[in-house]
Amino acid sequence: MSTLSNPSPKEFYSAFLKVVNRQKASLVESWRNDREHTAKMCRHVVPAVADELGMCHHIEYYQIDAVFFHERDAINFRGNSIYAKYISVAVEHENICSDTAVEMNRLQLLNAPLTVLITYPTKRSAARTLQKYAAIIQEADIFENASTKRKQMSIFGYPGAGWEAFVYQDGTFAPVILEAEGSTNI
């Protein structure tokens, strides 16, 4: 993949699975401690996903947990500050699934080709959670491009059962299916 292309949901999910599989032992250890798990996801997993995709990243960028980008704007902003020319991927991570409507709403404020929300519902609440996200996206989609130009993805983690990813398409979420998925259990 060219370093100047923006990742598709499948490319992001594939890179994410590679990283979580490499860091499996550490994630298993932190899974039940929200603070520790968030730190591992935001400080280790998310940056490693950016690296896997050949992208730059910045944690806590304008109150977004992480953003991926290709180039820093060094012309308009000098010094050590990091201002992206544009955001390619915005990532929000939330341990407590019942609090994720805020994150999904925040992601709708961004003009980015891909936004990703990582959270941990129960298997029983996953479908209901996706319906809630779809309603938030539909209400915010004033340019009617959330299914075409601005992809919205949710990644759900289940202790002991791995990960599932979903992408928003025409008012609902569809599973992201990878051809050669490795073991994703945690």
Coordinates of N, CA, C and O in Angstrom, one line a residue:
M1 N 0.8 -1.2 0.0 CA 0.0 0.0 0.0 C 0.9 1.2 0.0 O 1.8 1.3 0.7
S2 N 0.5 2.2 -0.8 CA 1.3 3.5 -0.9 C 1.1 4.2 0.5 O 0.0 4.2 1.1
T3 N 2.1 4.9 0.9 CA 2.1 5.6 2.2 C 1.1 6.8 2.1 O 0.8 7.4 3.1
L4 N 0.8 7.2 0.9 CA -0.1 8.4 0.7 C -1.6 8.0 0.5 O -2.4 8.9 0.3
S5 N -1.9 6.7 0.5 CA -3.3 6.3 0.4 C -3.9 6.3 1.8 O -3.2 6.1 2.7
N6 N -5.2 6.4 1.8 CA -5.9 6.3 3.1 C -6.4 4.9 3.2 O -6.9 4.3 2.3
P7 N -6.2 4.3 4.4 CA -6.6 2.9 4.6 C -8.1 2.7 4.5 O -8.9 3.5 5.0
S8 N -8.5 1.6 3.9 CA -9.9 1.2 3.9 C -10.2 0.5 5.3 O -9.3 0.2 6.0
P9 N -11.5 0.3 5.6 CA -11.8 -0.4 6.8 C -11.2 -1.8 6.9 O -10.7 -2.1 7.9
K10 N -11.1 -2.5 5.8 CA -10.5 -3.8 5.8 C -9.0 -3.7 6.1 O -8.5 -4.5 6.8
E11 N -8.3 -2.7 5.5 CA -6.9 -2.5 5.7 C -6.6 -2.2 7.2 O -5.7 -2.7 7.8
F12 N -7.5 -1.3 7.7 CA -7.3 -0.9 9.1 C -7.5 -2.1 10.0 O -6.7 -2.3 10.9
Y13 N -8.6 -2.8 9.8 CA -8.9 -4.0 10.7 C -7.8 -5.0 10.6 O -7.4 -5.6 11.6
S14 N -7.3 -5.3 9.4 CA -6.2 -6.3 9.2 C -5.0 -5.8 10.0 O -4.4 -6.6 10.7
A15 N -4.6 -4.6 9.9 CA -3.5 -4.1 10.7 C -3.7 -4.1 12.2 O -2.9 -4.5 13.0
F16 N -5.0 -3.8 12.6 CA -5.4 -3.9 14.0 C -5.2 -5.3 14.5 O -4.6 -5.5 15.6
L17 N -5.7 -6.3 13.7 CA -5.6 -7.7 14.2 C -4.2 -8.2 14.3 O -3.8 -8.9 15.2
K18 N -3.3 -7.7 13.4 CA -1.9 -8.1 13.4 C -1.3 -7.6 14.7 O -0.6 -8.3 15.4
V19 N -1.6 -6.3 15.1 CA -1.0 -5.7 16.3 C -1.6 -6.4 17.5 O -0.8 -6.7 18.4
V20 N -2.9 -6.6 17.6 CA -3.4 -7.2 18.9 C -3.0 -8.6 19.0 O -2.8 -9.1 20.2
N21 N -2.8 -9.3 17.9 CA -2.2 -10.7 18.1 C -0.8 -10.7 18.6 O -0.4 -11.5 19.4
R22 N 0.0 -9.7 18.1 CA 1.4 -9.6 18.6 C 1.4 -9.2 20.1 O 2.3 -9.6 20.8
Q23 N 0.5 -8.4 20.5 CA 0.4 -7.9 21.9 C -0.6 -8.6 22.8 O -1.0 -8.2 23.8
K24 N -1.0 -9.8 22.3 CA -2.0 -10.6 23.0 C -1.8 -10.8 24.5 O -2.7 -10.5 25.3
A25 N -0.6 -11.2 24.9 CA -0.3 -11.5 26.3 C -0.5 -10.3 27.1 O -1.1 -10.3 28.2
S26 N 0.0 -9.1 26.7 CA -0.1 -7.9 27.4 C -1.6 -7.4 27.5 O -2.0 -7.0 28.6
L27 N -2.4 -7.6 26.4 CA -3.8 -7.2 26.5 C -4.6 -8.1 27.4 O -5.5 -7.7 28.1
V28 N -4.3 -9.4 27.3 CA -5.0 -10.3 28.2 C -4.8 -9.9 29.7 O -5.7 -9.9 30.5
E29 N -3.6 -9.6 30.0 CA -3.2 -9.1 31.3 C -4.0 -7.9 31.8 O -4.4 -7.8 32.9
S30 N -4.2 -7.0 30.9 CA -4.8 -5.7 31.2 C -6.3 -5.6 31.0 O -7.0 -4.6 31.5
W31 N -6.9 -6.6 30.4 CA -8.3 -6.5 30.0 C -9.3 -6.1 31.1 O -10.2 -5.3 30.8
R32 N -9.1 -6.6 32.2 CA -10.1 -6.4 33.3 C -9.8 -5.1 34.1 O -10.6 -4.7 35.0
N33 N -8.8 -4.4 33.8 CA -8.4 -3.1 34.5 C -8.6 -2.0 33.5 O -7.7 -1.8 32.6
D34 N -9.7 -1.3 33.6 CA -10.1 -0.3 32.5 C -8.9 0.7 32.3 O -8.6 1.0 31.1
R35 N -8.4 1.3 33.3 CA -7.3 2.3 33.2 C -6.1 1.7 32.5 O -5.5 2.3 31.6
E36 N -5.7 0.6 33.0 CA -4.5 -0.1 32.4 C -4.7 -0.5 30.9 O -3.9 -0.3 30.1
H37 N -5.9 -1.0 30.7 CA -6.2 -1.4 29.3 C -6.3 -0.3 28.4 O -5.8 -0.3 27.2
T38 N -6.9 0.8 28.8 CA -7.0 2.0 27.9 C -5.6 2.5 27.6 O -5.3 2.9 26.5
A39 N -4.7 2.5 28.6 CA -3.3 3.0 28.4 C -2.6 2.1 27.4 O -1.9 2.6 26.5
K40 N -2.8 0.8 27.5 CA -2.1 -0.1 26.6 C -2.7 0.1 25.2 O -2.0 0.1 24.2
M41 N -4.0 0.2 25.1 CA -4.6 0.4 23.7 C -4.1 1.7 23.1 O -3.7 1.7 21.9
C42 N -4.2 2.8 23.9 CA -3.9 4.1 23.3 C -2.4 4.4 23.2 O -2.0 5.1 22.2
R43 N -1.6 3.8 24.0 CA -0.1 4.1 24.0 C 0.7 3.0 23.2 O 1.8 3.3 22.8
H44 N 0.1 1.8 23.1 CA 0.9 0.8 22.4 C 0.2 0.2 21.2 O 0.8 0.2 20.1
V45 N -1.1 -0.2 21.3 CA -1.8 -0.8 20.2 C -2.0 0.2 19.0 O -1.7 0.0 17.9
V46 N -2.7 1.3 19.4 CA -3.0 2.3 18.3 C -1.8 2.8 17.6 O -1.8 2.9 16.3
P47 N -0.7 3.2 18.3 CA 0.5 3.7 17.5 C 1.1 2.6 16.7 O 1.5 2.8 15.5
A48 N 1.0 1.3 17.1 CA 1.5 0.2 16.3 C 0.7 0.0 15.1 O 1.2 -0.4 14.1
V49 N -0.6 0.2 15.2 CA -1.5 0.1 14.0 C -1.1 1.2 13.0 O -1.0 0.9 11.8
A50 N -0.9 2.4 13.5 CA -0.4 3.5 12.5 C 0.9 3.1 11.9 O 1.0 3.2 10.6
D51 N 1.8 2.5 12.6 CA 3.1 2.0 12.1 C 2.9 1.0 11.0 O 3.5 1.0 10.0
E52 N 2.0 0.0 11.3 CA 1.7 -1.1 10.4 C 1.1 -0.5 9.1 O 1.4 -1.1 8.0
L53 N 0.4 0.6 9.2 CA -0.2 1.2 8.0 C 0.8 2.2 7.3 O 0.4 2.8 6.3
G54 N 1.9 2.4 7.9 CA 2.9 3.3 7.3 C 2.5 4.8 7.5 O 2.8 5.6 6.6
M55 N 1.8 5.1 8.6 CA 1.3 6.4 8.8 C 1.9 7.0 10.1 O 2.3 6.3 11.0
C56 N 1.8 8.4 10.1 CA 2.1 9.1 11.4 C 0.9 9.0 12.3 O -0.2 8.9 11.8
H57 N 1.1 9.3 13.5 CA 0.0 9.3 14.5 C 0.3 10.3 15.5 O 1.4 10.8 15.8
H58 N -0.8 10.8 16.2 CA -0.7 11.6 17.3 C -1.8 11.2 18.3 O -3.0 11.1 17.9
I59 N -1.5 11.1 19.5 CA -2.4 10.7 20.6 C -3.0 12.0 21.2 O -2.2 13.0 21.4
E60 N -4.3 12.0 21.5 CA -4.9 13.1 22.1 C -4.8 14.4 21.2 O -4.1 15.4 21.6
Y61 N -5.4 14.3 20.1 CA -5.3 15.4 19.1 C -6.7 16.1 19.1 O -7.7 15.5 18.7
Y62 N -6.8 17.3 19.6 CA -8.1 18.0 19.7 C -9.1 17.1 20.4 O -10.3 17.0 19.9
Q63 N -8.8 16.5 21.5 CA -9.6 15.7 22.3 C -10.1 14.4 21.6 O -11.0 13.7 22.1
I64 N -9.5 14.0 20.5 CA -9.7 12.7 19.9 C -8.6 11.8 20.4 O -7.4 12.2 20.4
D65 N -8.9 10.6 20.8 CA -7.9 9.7 21.3 C -6.7 9.6 20.5 O -5.6 9.6 21.0
A66 N -6.9 9.4 19.2 CA -5.7 9.3 18.3 C -6.1 9.6 16.8 O -7.3 9.4 16.4
V67 N -5.2 10.2 16.1 CA -5.4 10.5 14.7 C -4.2 9.9 13.9 O -3.1 9.9 14.4
F68 N -4.5 9.4 12.7 CA -3.4 9.0 11.8 C -3.4 10.0 10.7 O -4.4 10.4 10.2
F69 N -2.2 10.3 10.2 CA -2.1 11.2 9.1 C -0.8 10.9 8.3 O 0.0 10.1 8.8
H70 N -0.6 11.5 7.1 CA 0.5 11.2 6.3 C 1.6 12.3 6.5 O 2.8 12.0 6.4
E71 N 1.2 13.6 6.6 CA 2.1 14.6 6.6 C 1.8 15.7 7.6 O 0.6 16.0 7.8
R72 N 2.8 16.2 8.3 CA 2.7 17.2 9.2 C 2.7 18.6 8.5 O 3.4 18.7 7.5
D73 N 2.0 19.5 8.9 CA 2.0 20.9 8.2 C 3.1 21.6 8.8 O 3.0 22.3 9.9
A74 N 4.3 21.6 8.2 CA 5.5 22.3 8.7 C 5.6 23.7 8.1 O 6.5 24.4 8.5
I75 N 4.7 24.1 7.2 CA 4.8 25.4 6.6 C 4.0 26.4 7.4 O 4.6 27.5 7.8
N76 N 2.8 26.1 7.8 CA 2.0 27.0 8.6 C 2.2 26.9 10.1 O 1.9 27.8 10.8
F77 N 2.8 25.8 10.6 CA 3.1 25.6 12.0 C 4.5 25.1 12.1 O 4.9 24.0 11.8
R78 N 5.3 26.0 12.7 CA 6.8 25.7 12.8 C 7.1 25.1 14.2 O 6.2 25.1 15.1
G79 N 8.3 24.6 14.4 CA 8.7 24.1 15.7 C 8.3 22.7 15.8 O 8.2 21.9 14.9
N80 N 8.2 22.3 17.1 CA 7.9 20.9 17.4 C 6.5 20.5 17.4 O 6.1 19.4 17.7
S81 N 5.6 21.5 17.2 CA 4.2 21.2 17.2 C 3.8 20.3 16.1 O 4.4 20.2 15.0
I82 N 2.7 19.5 16.3 CA 2.3 18.5 15.3 C 0.9 19.0 14.9 O -0.1 18.8 15.7
Y83 N 0.8 19.4 13.7 CA -0.5 19.7 13.1 C -0.5 19.0 11.8 O 0.3 19.1 10.9
A84 N -1.5 18.1 11.6 CA -1.6 17.3 10.4 C -2.2 18.2 9.3 O -3.0 19.0 9.5
K85 N -1.7 17.9 8.1 CA -2.2 18.6 6.9 C -3.7 18.2 6.8 O -4.6 19.0 6.5
Y86 N -4.0 16.9 7.0 CA -5.4 16.4 7.1 C -5.3 15.1 7.8 O -4.3 14.4 7.8
I87 N -6.4 14.8 8.5 CA -6.5 13.5 9.2 C -7.1 12.4 8.3 O -8.1 12.6 7.6
S88 N -6.4 11.3 8.3 CA -6.8 10.2 7.4 C -7.7 9.2 8.2 O -8.6 8.7 7.7
V89 N -7.3 9.0 9.5 CA -8.1 8.1 10.4 C -8.2 8.8 11.8 O -7.2 9.3 12.3
A90 N -9.4 8.8 12.4 CA -9.6 9.2 13.7 C -10.0 8.0 14.5 O -10.9 7.2 14.1
V91 N -9.4 7.8 15.7 CA -9.7 6.6 16.5 C -10.2 7.1 17.9 O -9.5 7.9 18.6
E92 N -11.3 6.5 18.4 CA -11.7 6.7 19.8 C -11.8 5.3 20.4 O -12.2 4.3 19.8
H93 N -11.4 5.2 21.6 CA -11.4 4.0 22.4 C -12.1 4.2 23.7 O -11.9 5.2 24.4
E94 N -13.1 3.4 24.0 CA -13.8 3.5 25.2 C -14.1 2.1 25.8 O -14.7 1.2 25.2
N95 N -13.6 1.9 27.1 CA -13.8 0.6 27.7 C -15.3 0.3 28.0 O -15.7 -0.8 27.9
I96 N -16.0 1.3 28.4 CA -17.4 1.2 28.9 C -18.3 1.4 27.7 O -18.6 2.6 27.4
C97 N -18.9 0.4 27.2 CA -19.7 0.5 25.9 C -20.9 1.4 26.1 O -21.3 2.1 25.2
S98 N -21.5 1.4 27.3 CA -22.7 2.2 27.5 C -22.4 3.7 27.4 O -23.3 4.5 27.3
D99 N -21.1 4.1 27.5 CA -20.7 5.5 27.3 C -20.3 5.9 25.9 O -19.8 7.0 25.7
T100 N -20.5 5.1 24.9 CA -19.8 5.3 23.6 C -20.6 6.2 22.7 O -20.1 6.6 21.7
A101 N -21.9 6.6 23.0 CA -22.6 7.5 22.1 C -21.9 8.8 22.0 O -21.9 9.4 20.9
V102 N -21.3 9.2 23.1 CA -20.5 10.5 23.0 C -19.4 10.4 22.0 O -19.1 11.3 21.2
E103 N -18.6 9.3 22.1 CA -17.5 9.1 21.1 C -18.0 9.0 19.7 O -17.4 9.6 18.8
M104 N -19.1 8.3 19.5 CA -19.6 8.2 18.1 C -20.0 9.5 17.6 O -19.8 9.9 16.4
N105 N -20.7 10.3 18.4 CA -21.1 11.6 18.1 C -19.9 12.5 17.8 O -19.9 13.2 16.8
R106 N -18.9 12.5 18.6 CA -17.6 13.2 18.4 C -17.0 12.9 17.0 O -16.5 13.8 16.3
L107 N -17.0 11.6 16.7 CA -16.4 11.2 15.4 C -17.1 11.8 14.2 O -16.5 12.0 13.2
Q108 N -18.4 12.0 14.4 CA -19.2 12.6 13.3 C -18.8 14.1 13.0 O -19.1 14.6 11.9
L109 N -18.2 14.7 13.9 CA -17.8 16.1 13.7 C -16.6 16.3 12.8 O -16.2 17.4 12.4
L110 N -15.9 15.1 12.5 CA -14.6 15.2 11.8 C -14.8 14.9 10.3 O -15.7 14.1 9.9
N111 N -14.0 15.6 9.5 CA -14.0 15.3 8.1 C -12.8 14.4 7.8 O -11.7 14.9 7.5
A112 N -13.0 13.1 8.0 CA -11.9 12.2 7.9 C -12.4 11.0 7.0 O -13.5 10.6 7.2
P113 N -11.5 10.4 6.2 CA -11.9 9.3 5.4 C -12.3 8.1 6.2 O -13.1 7.3 5.7
L114 N -11.8 7.9 7.4 CA -12.1 6.8 8.2 C -12.1 7.2 9.7 O -11.2 7.8 10.2
T115 N -13.2 6.8 10.4 CA -13.3 7.0 11.8 C -13.5 5.6 12.4 O -14.2 4.8 11.8
V116 N -12.9 5.4 13.6 CA -13.0 4.1 14.2 C -13.3 4.2 15.7 O -12.6 5.0 16.4
L117 N -14.3 3.5 16.1 CA -14.6 3.4 17.6 C -14.4 2.0 18.1 O -14.9 1.1 17.5
I118 N -13.5 1.9 19.0 CA -13.1 0.6 19.6 C -13.8 0.5 21.0 O -13.5 1.4 21.9
T119 N -14.6 -0.5 21.3 CA -15.2 -0.6 22.6 C -15.5 -2.1 22.8 O -15.2 -3.0 22.1
Y120 N -16.2 -2.4 24.0 CA -16.3 -3.7 24.5 C -17.8 -4.0 24.9 O -18.1 -4.0 26.1
P121 N -18.7 -4.2 24.0 CA -20.1 -4.6 24.4 C -20.1 -6.0 24.8 O -19.2 -6.8 24.6
T122 N -21.3 -6.4 25.4 CA -21.5 -7.9 25.5 C -22.0 -8.4 24.2 O -22.5 -7.6 23.3
K123 N -21.9 -9.7 23.9 CA -22.4 -10.2 22.7 C -23.9 -9.9 22.5 O -24.4 -9.7 21.4
R124 N -24.6 -10.0 23.6 CA -26.0 -9.7 23.6 C -26.4 -8.3 23.2 O -27.4 -8.0 22.6
S125 N -25.5 -7.3 23.6 CA -25.9 -5.9 23.4 C -25.2 -5.4 22.1 O -25.5 -4.2 21.7
A126 N -24.4 -6.2 21.4 CA -23.7 -5.7 20.2 C -24.7 -5.2 19.1 O -24.4 -4.1 18.6
A127 N -25.7 -5.9 18.8 CA -26.6 -5.5 17.7 C -27.3 -4.2 18.1 O -27.4 -3.3 17.2
R128 N -27.7 -4.1 19.3 CA -28.4 -2.9 19.8 C -27.5 -1.7 19.8 O -27.8 -0.6 19.4
T129 N -26.2 -1.9 20.1 CA -25.2 -0.9 20.1 C -25.0 -0.4 18.7 O -24.9 0.8 18.5
L130 N -24.9 -1.3 17.7 CA -24.7 -0.9 16.3 C -25.9 -0.1 15.8 O -25.7 0.9 15.0
Q131 N -27.1 -0.4 16.2 CA -28.3 0.3 15.8 C -28.2 1.7 16.4 O -28.6 2.7 15.7
K132 N -27.8 1.9 17.6 CA -27.6 3.2 18.2 C -26.6 4.0 17.4 O -26.9 5.2 17.1
Y133 N -25.5 3.4 17.1 CA -24.5 4.1 16.3 C -25.0 4.5 14.9 O -24.8 5.6 14.5
A134 N -25.7 3.6 14.3 CA -26.3 3.9 13.0 C -27.2 5.1 13.0 O -27.2 6.0 12.1
A135 N -28.0 5.2 14.1 CA -28.9 6.4 14.2 C -28.1 7.7 14.4 O -28.5 8.7 13.8
I136 N -27.1 7.6 15.2 CA -26.2 8.8 15.4 C -25.6 9.2 14.1 O -25.6 10.4 13.7
I137 N -25.1 8.3 13.3 CA -24.5 8.6 12.0 C -25.5 9.2 11.0 O -25.2 10.2 10.4
Q138 N -26.7 8.6 11.0 CA -27.7 9.0 10.0 C -28.1 10.5 10.3 O -28.3 11.3 9.4
E139 N -28.3 10.8 11.6 CA -28.6 12.2 12.0 C -27.6 13.2 11.6 O -27.8 14.3 11.3
A140 N -26.3 12.8 11.7 CA -25.2 13.7 11.4 C -24.8 13.7 10.0 O -24.0 14.6 9.6
D141 N -25.3 12.8 9.1 CA -24.8 12.7 7.8 C -25.5 13.7 6.8 O -26.2 13.3 5.9
I142 N -25.3 15.0 7.0 CA -26.0 16.0 6.3 C -25.5 16.1 4.8 O -26.2 16.5 4.0
F143 N -24.3 15.6 4.5 CA -23.8 15.5 3.1 C -24.0 14.2 2.5 O -23.6 14.0 1.3
E144 N -24.7 13.2 3.2 CA -25.0 11.9 2.7 C -23.8 11.2 2.1 O -23.8 10.6 1.0
N145 N -22.6 11.3 2.8 CA -21.4 10.6 2.4 C -20.8 9.7 3.4 O -19.6 9.3 3.2
A146 N -21.5 9.4 4.5 CA -21.0 8.5 5.5 C -20.8 7.1 5.0 O -20.1 6.3 5.6
S147 N -21.4 6.7 3.9 CA -21.3 5.3 3.4 C -20.3 5.3 2.2 O -20.0 4.3 1.7
T148 N -19.9 6.5 1.7 CA -19.1 6.5 0.5 C -17.7 7.1 0.8 O -16.7 6.5 0.7
K149 N -17.7 8.4 1.1 CA -16.4 9.1 1.3 C -15.9 9.1 2.7 O -14.7 9.1 2.9
R150 N -16.7 9.0 3.7 CA -16.3 9.0 5.1 C -16.8 7.7 5.7 O -17.9 7.6 6.1
K151 N -15.9 6.7 5.8 CA -16.2 5.4 6.3 C -16.2 5.5 7.9 O -15.4 6.1 8.5
Q152 N -17.2 4.8 8.5 CA -17.4 4.7 9.9 C -17.2 3.3 10.3 O -18.0 2.4 9.8
M153 N -16.3 3.0 11.2 CA -16.1 1.6 11.6 C -16.1 1.5 13.1 O -15.7 2.4 13.9
S154 N -16.7 0.4 13.6 CA -16.7 0.0 15.0 C -16.0 -1.3 15.2 O -16.2 -2.2 14.4
I155 N -15.1 -1.4 16.1 CA -14.4 -2.6 16.5 C -14.8 -3.0 17.9 O -14.6 -2.2 18.8
F156 N -15.4 -4.2 18.0 CA -15.8 -4.7 19.3 C -14.9 -5.8 19.8 O -14.5 -6.7 19.1
G157 N -14.5 -5.7 21.1 CA -13.6 -6.7 21.7 C -14.4 -7.4 22.7 O -15.3 -6.9 23.5
Y158 N -14.2 -8.8 22.7 CA -14.9 -9.7 23.7 C -13.9 -10.5 24.4 O -13.1 -11.3 23.8
P159 N -13.8 -10.3 25.7 CA -12.8 -11.1 26.5 C -12.9 -12.6 26.2 O -14.0 -13.2 26.3
G160 N -11.8 -13.2 25.8 CA -11.8 -14.7 25.5 C -12.4 -15.1 24.1 O -12.3 -16.2 23.7
A161 N -13.0 -14.1 23.4 CA -13.6 -14.4 22.1 C -13.1 -13.6 21.0 O -13.5 -13.8 19.9
G162 N -12.2 -12.7 21.2 CA -11.6 -11.9 20.1 C -12.3 -10.6 19.8 O -12.8 -10.0 20.6
W163 N -12.2 -10.3 18.5 CA -12.6 -9.0 18.0 C -13.5 -9.2 16.8 O -13.4 -10.2 16.0
E164 N -14.4 -8.2 16.6 CA -15.3 -8.1 15.4 C -15.3 -6.7 15.0 O -15.3 -5.8 15.8
A165 N -15.3 -6.5 13.7 CA -15.4 -5.1 13.1 C -16.6 -5.0 12.2 O -17.0 -6.0 11.6
F166 N -17.1 -3.8 12.2 CA -18.3 -3.5 11.5 C -18.1 -2.1 10.8 O -17.5 -1.2 11.3
V167 N -18.6 -2.0 9.6 CA -18.5 -0.8 8.8 C -20.0 -0.3 8.5 O -20.8 -1.1 8.1
Y168 N -20.2 1.0 8.6 CA -21.5 1.6 8.3 C -21.7 1.7 6.8 O -20.8 2.1 6.1
Q169 N -22.8 1.1 6.4 CA -23.2 1.2 5.0 C -24.7 1.4 4.8 O -25.5 0.5 5.3
D170 N -25.1 2.5 4.3 CA -26.5 2.8 4.0 C -27.4 2.5 5.1 O -28.4 1.8 5.0
G171 N -27.1 3.1 6.2 CA -28.1 3.1 7.4 C -27.9 2.0 8.4 O -28.7 1.9 9.3
T172 N -27.0 1.1 8.1 CA -26.8 0.0 9.0 C -25.3 -0.4 9.0 O -24.5 0.1 8.3
F173 N -24.9 -1.3 9.9 CA -23.6 -1.8 10.0 C -23.4 -3.2 9.4 O -24.3 -4.0 9.7
A174 N -22.4 -3.4 8.7 CA -22.1 -4.7 8.1 C -20.8 -5.2 8.6 O -19.9 -4.4 8.9
P175 N -20.7 -6.5 8.9 CA -19.4 -7.1 9.4 C -18.3 -6.8 8.4 O -18.5 -6.9 7.1
V176 N -17.1 -6.6 8.9 CA -15.9 -6.5 8.0 C -15.3 -7.9 8.0 O -14.9 -8.4 9.1
I177 N -15.3 -8.5 6.9 CA -14.8 -9.9 6.7 C -13.4 -9.8 6.0 O -13.3 -9.3 4.9
L178 N -12.4 -10.4 6.7 CA -11.1 -10.5 6.1 C -10.9 -11.9 5.5 O -11.4 -12.9 6.1
E179 N -10.3 -12.1 4.4 CA -10.1 -13.3 3.7 C -9.4 -14.3 4.6 O -9.7 -15.5 4.7
A180 N -8.2 -13.9 5.1 CA -7.4 -14.8 5.9 C -7.2 -14.3 7.3 O -6.1 -13.9 7.7
E181 N -8.2 -14.3 8.1 CA -8.1 -13.9 9.5 C -7.3 -14.9 10.3 O -7.6 -16.1 10.2
G182 N -6.4 -14.4 11.0 CA -5.7 -15.3 12.0 C -6.5 -15.4 13.2 O -7.6 -14.9 13.3
S183 N -6.0 -16.1 14.2 CA -6.6 -16.2 15.5 C -6.7 -14.9 16.2 O -5.7 -14.1 16.2
T184 N -7.9 -14.5 16.6 CA -8.1 -13.2 17.2 C -8.6 -13.3 18.6 O -9.0 -12.3 19.2
N185 N -8.5 -14.5 19.2 CA -9.1 -14.6 20.6 C -8.1 -14.0 21.6 O -6.9 -14.0 21.5
I186 N -8.8 -13.4 22.6 CA -8.0 -12.8 23.7 C -8.8 -13.2 24.9 O -9.9 -13.2 25.0

